PDB file of C-alpha atoms and ligand atoms in Angstrom:
ATOM      1  CA  MET A  26       1.312   5.683 -14.804  1.00 59.00           C
ATOM      2  CA  ALA A  27       4.566   6.824 -13.270  1.00 76.00           C
ATOM      3  CA  ILE A  28       5.064   6.281  -9.567  1.00 82.00           C
ATOM      4  CA  SER A  29       5.536  10.048  -9.129  1.00 79.00           C
ATOM      5  CA  LYS A  30       1.873  10.519 -10.138  1.00 80.00           C
ATOM      6  CA  LEU A  31       0.613   8.052  -7.529  1.00 85.00           C
ATOM      7  CA  GLU A  32      -1.420   9.667  -4.767  1.00 87.00           C
ATOM      8  CA  PHE A  33      -0.796   8.701  -1.172  1.00 91.00           C
ATOM      9  CA  ARG A  34      -4.036   8.325   0.722  1.00 90.00           C
ATOM     10  CA  GLY A  35      -3.350   5.320   2.929  1.00 92.00           C
ATOM     11  CA  GLY A  36      -1.969   7.139   5.964  1.00 92.00           C
ATOM     12  CA  HIS A  37       0.735   4.548   6.655  1.00 96.00           C
ATOM     13  CA  VAL A  38       3.589   3.299   4.521  1.00 97.00           C
ATOM     14  CA  ALA A  39       2.483  -0.356   4.588  1.00 97.00           C
ATOM     15  CA  VAL A  40      -1.042   0.622   3.564  1.00 97.00           C
ATOM     16  CA  GLU A  41       0.365   2.827   0.793  1.00 97.00           C
ATOM     17  CA  PHE A  42       2.260  -0.200  -0.440  1.00 98.00           C
ATOM     18  CA  VAL A  43      -1.009  -2.133  -0.836  1.00 97.00           C
ATOM     19  CA  ASN A  44      -2.333   0.872  -2.776  1.00 96.00           C
ATOM     20  CA  THR A  45       0.302   0.491  -5.482  1.00 96.00           C
ATOM     21  CA  VAL A  46      -2.504  -1.426  -7.178  1.00 96.00           C
ATOM     22  CA  ALA A  47      -5.254   0.982  -8.223  1.00 93.00           C
ATOM     23  CA  TRP A  48      -8.870   0.175  -9.105  1.00 94.00           C
ATOM     24  CA  ARG A  49      -8.746  -3.324  -7.645  1.00 95.00           C
ATOM     25  CA  GLY A  50     -12.538  -3.576  -7.790  1.00 93.00           C
ATOM     26  CA  ASP A  51     -12.764  -2.826 -11.506  1.00 95.00           C
ATOM     27  CA  PRO A  52     -10.744  -5.337 -13.567  1.00 95.00           C
ATOM     28  CA  ALA A  53     -11.071  -3.162 -16.676  1.00 96.00           C
ATOM     29  CA  ARG A  54      -9.228  -0.331 -14.929  1.00 94.00           C
ATOM     30  CA  THR A  55      -6.904  -2.209 -12.540  1.00 95.00           C
ATOM     31  CA  VAL A  56      -3.364  -0.809 -12.646  1.00 93.00           C
ATOM     32  CA  ASP A  57      -0.319  -2.303 -10.955  1.00 95.00           C
ATOM     33  CA  HIS A  58       2.165   0.518 -10.470  1.00 95.00           C
ATOM     34  CA  LEU A  59       4.974  -1.896  -9.649  1.00 96.00           C
ATOM     35  CA  ASP A  60       5.859  -2.939 -13.163  1.00 95.00           C
ATOM     36  CA  GLY A  61       9.576  -3.476 -12.528  1.00 96.00           C
ATOM     37  CA  TYR A  62      12.082  -3.449  -9.678  1.00 98.00           C
ATOM     38  CA  SER A  63      12.911   0.166 -10.529  1.00 97.00           C
ATOM     39  CA  ASP A  64       9.252   1.076  -9.836  1.00 97.00           C
ATOM     40  CA  LEU A  65       9.560  -0.536  -6.418  1.00 97.00           C
ATOM     41  CA  LEU A  66      12.678   1.546  -5.793  1.00 97.00           C
ATOM     42  CA  ASP A  67      11.022   4.744  -7.024  1.00 96.00           C
ATOM     43  CA  TRP A  68       8.074   4.084  -4.744  1.00 97.00           C
ATOM     44  CA  ALA A  69      10.349   3.219  -1.805  1.00 97.00           C
ATOM     45  CA  ALA A  70      12.301   6.455  -2.295  1.00 97.00           C
ATOM     46  CA  LEU A  71       9.143   8.574  -2.530  1.00 95.00           C
ATOM     47  CA  THR A  72       7.710   7.110   0.654  1.00 96.00           C
ATOM     48  CA  GLY A  73      10.987   7.239   2.587  1.00 96.00           C
ATOM     49  CA  VAL A  74      11.372   3.447   2.792  1.00 98.00           C
ATOM     50  CA  VAL A  75      14.866   3.905   1.330  1.00 98.00           C
ATOM     51  CA  ASP A  76      16.993   7.025   1.294  1.00 97.00           C
ATOM     52  CA  THR A  77      18.728   8.456  -1.753  1.00 97.00           C
ATOM     53  CA  PRO A  78      22.104   6.675  -1.363  1.00 98.00           C
ATOM     54  CA  GLU A  79      20.281   3.379  -0.736  1.00 98.00           C
ATOM     55  CA  ARG A  80      18.170   3.913  -3.824  1.00 97.00           C
ATOM     56  CA  PHE A  81      21.232   4.377  -6.008  1.00 97.00           C
ATOM     57  CA  ALA A  82      23.018   1.407  -4.454  1.00 98.00           C
ATOM     58  CA  LEU A  83      20.001  -0.838  -4.985  1.00 98.00           C
ATOM     59  CA  ARG A  84      19.490   0.451  -8.515  1.00 98.00           C
ATOM     60  CA  SER A  85      23.037  -0.542  -9.343  1.00 98.00           C
ATOM     61  CA  ALA A  86      22.661  -3.920  -7.578  1.00 98.00           C
ATOM     62  CA  ALA A  87      19.470  -4.616  -9.555  1.00 98.00           C
ATOM     63  CA  ASP A  88      21.202  -3.754 -12.844  1.00 97.00           C
ATOM     64  CA  HIS A  89      23.883  -6.298 -12.036  1.00 97.00           C
ATOM     65  CA  ALA A  90      21.519  -9.032 -10.864  1.00 98.00           C
ATOM     66  CA  ARG A  91      18.381  -8.806 -12.955  1.00 97.00           C
ATOM     67  CA  ALA A  92      17.053 -12.252 -12.083  1.00 98.00           C
ATOM     68  CA  ALA A  93      17.449 -11.608  -8.357  1.00 98.00           C
ATOM     69  CA  ALA A  94      15.777  -8.211  -8.761  1.00 98.00           C
ATOM     70  CA  GLY A  95      12.875  -9.877 -10.584  1.00 98.00           C
ATOM     71  CA  LYS A  96      12.509 -12.377  -7.750  1.00 98.00           C
ATOM     72  CA  ALA A  97      12.654  -9.595  -5.144  1.00 98.00           C
ATOM     73  CA  LEU A  98       9.918  -7.743  -7.044  1.00 98.00           C
ATOM     74  CA  SER A  99       7.666 -10.801  -7.273  1.00 98.00           C
ATOM     75  CA  ASP A 100       8.197 -11.501  -3.555  1.00 97.00           C
ATOM     76  CA  ALA A 101       7.313  -7.876  -2.775  1.00 98.00           C
ATOM     77  CA  ARG A 102       4.162  -8.136  -4.877  1.00 98.00           C
ATOM     78  CA  ARG A 103       3.196 -11.374  -3.106  1.00 98.00           C
ATOM     79  CA  LEU A 104       3.649  -9.635   0.239  1.00 98.00           C
ATOM     80  CA  ARG A 105       1.469  -6.795  -1.027  1.00 98.00           C
ATOM     81  CA  GLU A 106      -1.346  -9.200  -1.905  1.00 97.00           C
ATOM     82  CA  GLN A 107      -1.008 -10.958   1.465  1.00 97.00           C
ATOM     83  CA  LEU A 108      -1.305  -7.603   3.244  1.00 97.00           C
ATOM     84  CA  HIS A 109      -4.285  -6.659   1.122  1.00 97.00           C
ATOM     85  CA  ALA A 110      -6.026  -9.968   1.843  1.00 96.00           C
ATOM     86  CA  MET A 111      -5.254  -9.719   5.569  1.00 96.00           C
ATOM     87  CA  TRP A 112      -6.604  -6.176   5.797  1.00 96.00           C
ATOM     88  CA  THR A 113      -9.741  -6.984   3.842  1.00 95.00           C
ATOM     89  CA  GLY A 114     -10.790  -9.809   6.115  1.00 92.00           C
ATOM     90  CA  ASP A 115      -8.704 -12.886   5.287  1.00 92.00           C
ATOM     91  CA  GLY A 116      -7.278 -13.575   8.751  1.00 89.00           C
ATOM     92  CA  GLU A 117      -5.416 -16.658   7.511  1.00 93.00           C
ATOM     93  CA  GLN A 118      -2.980 -14.332   5.746  1.00 95.00           C
ATOM     94  CA  ARG A 119      -1.588 -13.305   9.126  1.00 95.00           C
ATOM     95  CA  GLU A 120       0.459 -16.492   9.057  1.00 96.00           C
ATOM     96  CA  ALA A 121       1.956 -15.617   5.664  1.00 96.00           C
ATOM     97  CA  VAL A 122       2.741 -12.086   6.863  1.00 97.00           C
ATOM     98  CA  SER A 123       4.292 -13.553  10.034  1.00 97.00           C
ATOM     99  CA  THR A 124       6.507 -15.787   7.893  1.00 97.00           C
ATOM    100  CA  ALA A 125       7.613 -12.851   5.735  1.00 97.00           C
ATOM    101  CA  PHE A 126       8.355 -10.875   8.891  1.00 98.00           C
ATOM    102  CA  GLY A 127      10.393 -13.791  10.281  1.00 98.00           C
ATOM    103  CA  ARG A 128      12.498 -13.943   7.124  1.00 97.00           C
ATOM    104  CA  ALA A 129      13.056 -10.190   7.204  1.00 97.00           C
ATOM    105  CA  ALA A 130      14.132 -10.426  10.854  1.00 97.00           C
ATOM    106  CA  THR A 131      16.833 -12.984  10.010  1.00 97.00           C
ATOM    107  CA  ARG A 132      18.365 -10.380   7.701  1.00 97.00           C
ATOM    108  CA  ARG A 133      18.606  -7.809  10.488  1.00 97.00           C
ATOM    109  CA  ARG A 134      20.461  -7.306  13.706  1.00 96.00           C
ATOM    110  CA  LEU A 135      20.804  -4.862  16.544  1.00 96.00           C
ATOM    111  CA  ARG A 136      23.619  -2.393  16.182  1.00 95.00           C
ATOM    112  CA  SER A 137      24.853   0.315  18.456  1.00 96.00           C
ATOM    113  CA  ASP A 138      26.212   3.746  17.815  1.00 95.00           C
ATOM    114  CA  GLY A 139      27.471   5.422  20.967  1.00 95.00           C
ATOM    115  CA  ASP A 140      24.567   5.428  23.389  1.00 96.00           C
ATOM    116  CA  ARG A 141      22.021   4.481  20.711  1.00 96.00           C
ATOM    117  CA  VAL A 142      20.926   0.992  19.707  1.00 96.00           C
ATOM    118  CA  TYR A 143      19.058   0.420  16.486  1.00 94.00           C
ATOM    119  CA  TRP A 144      17.575  -2.465  14.498  1.00 94.00           C
ATOM    120  CA  THR A 145      18.773  -2.575  10.924  1.00 94.00           C
ATOM    121  CA  GLU A 146      19.783  -4.789   8.016  1.00 96.00           C
ATOM    122  CA  ARG A 147      22.957  -6.841   8.220  1.00 96.00           C
ATOM    123  CA  GLU A 148      23.558  -5.514   4.719  1.00 96.00           C
ATOM    124  CA  LEU A 149      21.552  -3.559   2.197  1.00 97.00           C
ATOM    125  CA  GLY A 150      20.088  -5.958  -0.371  1.00 98.00           C
ATOM    126  CA  LEU A 151      17.459  -6.227  -3.071  1.00 98.00           C
ATOM    127  CA  ARG A 152      15.002  -7.529  -0.472  1.00 98.00           C
ATOM    128  CA  THR A 153      15.543  -4.601   1.884  1.00 98.00           C
ATOM    129  CA  PRO A 154      12.572  -2.493   0.691  1.00 98.00           C
ATOM    130  CA  ALA A 155      10.077  -5.359   1.168  1.00 98.00           C
ATOM    131  CA  ASP A 156      11.696  -6.312   4.475  1.00 98.00           C
ATOM    132  CA  ARG A 157      11.193  -2.783   5.770  1.00 98.00           C
ATOM    133  CA  ILE A 158       7.599  -2.785   4.540  1.00 98.00           C
ATOM    134  CA  VAL A 159       6.668  -6.044   6.276  1.00 98.00           C
ATOM    135  CA  ILE A 160       8.267  -4.840   9.504  1.00 97.00           C
ATOM    136  CA  ALA A 161       6.268  -1.604   9.280  1.00 97.00           C
ATOM    137  CA  ALA A 162       3.125  -3.638   8.508  1.00 97.00           C
ATOM    138  CA  VAL A 163       3.540  -5.840  11.576  1.00 97.00           C
ATOM    139  CA  GLU A 164       4.188  -2.776  13.732  1.00 96.00           C
ATOM    140  CA  LEU A 165       0.966  -1.269  12.396  1.00 96.00           C
ATOM    141  CA  CYS A 166      -1.028  -4.475  12.976  1.00 94.00           C
ATOM    142  CA  THR A 167       0.035  -4.576  16.587  1.00 95.00           C
ATOM    143  CA  ALA A 168      -0.528  -0.849  17.169  1.00 95.00           C
ATOM    144  CA  VAL A 169      -4.089  -0.316  15.916  1.00 94.00           C
ATOM    145  CA  ALA A 170      -7.360  -2.271  15.878  1.00 91.00           C
ATOM    146  CA  PRO A 171      -7.866  -4.229  12.644  1.00 90.00           C
ATOM    147  CA  SER A 172     -11.043  -2.190  12.045  1.00 91.00           C
ATOM    148  CA  ALA A 173      -8.915   0.973  11.743  1.00 95.00           C
ATOM    149  CA  ILE A 174      -7.586  -0.252   8.389  1.00 96.00           C
ATOM    150  CA  ARG A 175     -10.448   0.025   5.975  1.00 95.00           C
ATOM    151  CA  ALA A 176     -11.317  -0.123   2.319  1.00 96.00           C
ATOM    152  CA  CYS A 177     -12.578   2.911   0.420  1.00 96.00           C
ATOM    153  CA  GLY A 178     -16.387   3.091   0.215  1.00 94.00           C
ATOM    154  CA  ASP A 179     -16.018   3.022  -3.555  1.00 93.00           C
ATOM    155  CA  THR A 180     -15.590  -0.711  -4.111  1.00 92.00           C
ATOM    156  CA  GLU A 181     -14.188  -0.120  -7.597  1.00 94.00           C
ATOM    157  CA  CYS A 182     -11.423   2.090  -6.175  1.00 94.00           C
ATOM    158  CA  GLY A 183     -10.372  -0.609  -3.721  1.00 94.00           C
ATOM    159  CA  TRP A 184      -7.730   1.461  -1.952  1.00 95.00           C
ATOM    160  CA  LEU A 185      -7.191   0.993   1.762  1.00 96.00           C
ATOM    161  CA  PHE A 186      -6.566   3.632   4.396  1.00 96.00           C
ATOM    162  CA  LEU A 187      -5.741   3.891   8.049  1.00 95.00           C
ATOM    163  CA  ASP A 188      -8.720   5.627   9.600  1.00 94.00           C
ATOM    164  CA  ALA A 189      -7.258   8.189  11.977  1.00 90.00           C
ATOM    165  CA  SER A 190     -10.458  10.260  12.178  1.00 90.00           C
ATOM    166  CA  PRO A 191     -11.595  11.004  15.771  1.00 90.00           C
ATOM    167  CA  ARG A 192     -14.926   9.189  15.318  1.00 91.00           C
ATOM    168  CA  GLN A 193     -13.521   6.398  13.148  1.00 89.00           C
ATOM    169  CA  ASN A 194     -16.044   7.218  10.467  1.00 91.00           C
ATOM    170  CA  ARG A 195     -13.909   7.948   7.430  1.00 92.00           C
ATOM    171  CA  ARG A 196     -15.531   6.368   4.375  1.00 93.00           C
ATOM    172  CA  TRP A 197     -13.388   7.330   1.441  1.00 93.00           C
ATOM    173  CA  CYS A 198      -9.720   7.143   0.525  1.00 93.00           C
ATOM    174  CA  SER A 199     -10.361  10.699  -0.656  1.00 90.00           C
ATOM    175  CA  THR A 200     -13.470  12.744   0.058  1.00 89.00           C
ATOM    176  CA  ALA A 201     -12.601  15.032  -2.844  1.00 86.00           C
ATOM    177  CA  ASP A 202     -12.265  12.160  -5.279  1.00 88.00           C
ATOM    178  CA  CYS A 203     -14.131   8.923  -4.424  1.00 93.00           C
ATOM    179  CA  GLY A 204     -16.469  10.675  -1.957  1.00 90.00           C
ATOM    180  CA  ASN A 205     -17.322  13.335  -4.482  1.00 90.00           C
ATOM    181  CA  ARG A 206     -17.965  10.787  -7.234  1.00 88.00           C
ATOM    182  CA  ALA A 207     -20.412   8.996  -4.920  1.00 85.00           C
ATOM    183  CA  ARG A 208     -22.162  12.310  -4.162  1.00 87.00           C
ATOM    184  CA  VAL A 209     -22.505  13.058  -7.849  1.00 87.00           C
ATOM    185  CA  ARG A 210     -23.939   9.569  -8.480  1.00 85.00           C
ATOM    186  CA  ARG A 211     -26.457  10.000  -5.646  1.00 84.00           C
ATOM    187  CA  HIS A 212     -27.445  13.415  -6.929  1.00 83.00           C
ATOM    188  CA  TYR A 213     -27.879  12.038 -10.450  1.00 81.00           C
ATOM    189  CA  ARG A 214     -30.107   9.203  -9.200  1.00 81.00           C
ATOM    190  CA  ARG A 215     -32.207  11.605  -7.094  1.00 79.00           C
ATOM    191  CA  SER A 216     -32.602  14.121  -9.865  1.00 78.00           C
ATOM    192  CA  ARG A 217     -33.745  11.425 -12.311  1.00 74.00           C
ATOM    193  CA  LYS A 218     -36.413   9.855 -10.078  1.00 65.00           C
ATOM    194  CA  PRO A 219     -38.914  12.731  -9.856  1.00 60.00           C
ATOM    195  CA  ALA A 220     -38.801  13.149 -13.633  1.00 57.00           C
ATOM    196  CA  ALA A 221     -39.632   9.456 -14.131  1.00 57.00           C
ATOM    197  CA  VAL A 222     -42.577   9.726 -11.705  1.00 56.00           C
ATOM    198  CA  ALA A 223     -43.774  12.916 -13.377  1.00 54.00           C
ATOM    199  CA  THR A 224     -44.012  11.292 -16.798  1.00 50.00           C
ATOM    200  CA  LYS A 225     -46.213   8.504 -15.398  1.00 45.00           C
ATOM    201  CA  THR A 226     -48.741  10.806 -13.727  1.00 43.00           C
TER     202      THR A 226
HETATM  203 ZN1   ZN B 316     -11.204   5.523  -3.100  1.00 81.52          ZN
END
């Protein structure tokens, strides 16, 4: 499926990145939307991780350094799995995420522009999208309780979301989709039971 068809239900860019794998809980349907470095760039452009000039520059850089682009993609995918594991209860992954953050930080510096100081890459590179994602992920981890990042109640769906609901009781990545499917299943089970009892009596 093309990246442009991907739905964004995670509520935060780092969580959306984890959701570039769909149907994690159903191996028969699992889809990894990051099939090539260009998919990573498409995704990064759609989510605002890179802007349009950066996207074109990185596209050109990837075309000229395919092996490096392949390595940057596999590193980004590894980061994605570390984030997924960390947010689904594997606390040991915090160390791996910390390491990725540390590496990203070495590729950045503080710059100033007039009266403004900002934290940015020393130079745009193939690793920049993943660097920005891990920095956003660490910012998220330190801003919200771990329990605010949750998995969809449909275990086959497997998507994560940042629960920003006032009562912290969001259950589904999408009420209209996964929530509705669960309602239909419940209704189906309920409507079958009385019939089964009726045939016995
Ligand atoms: Zn879901």
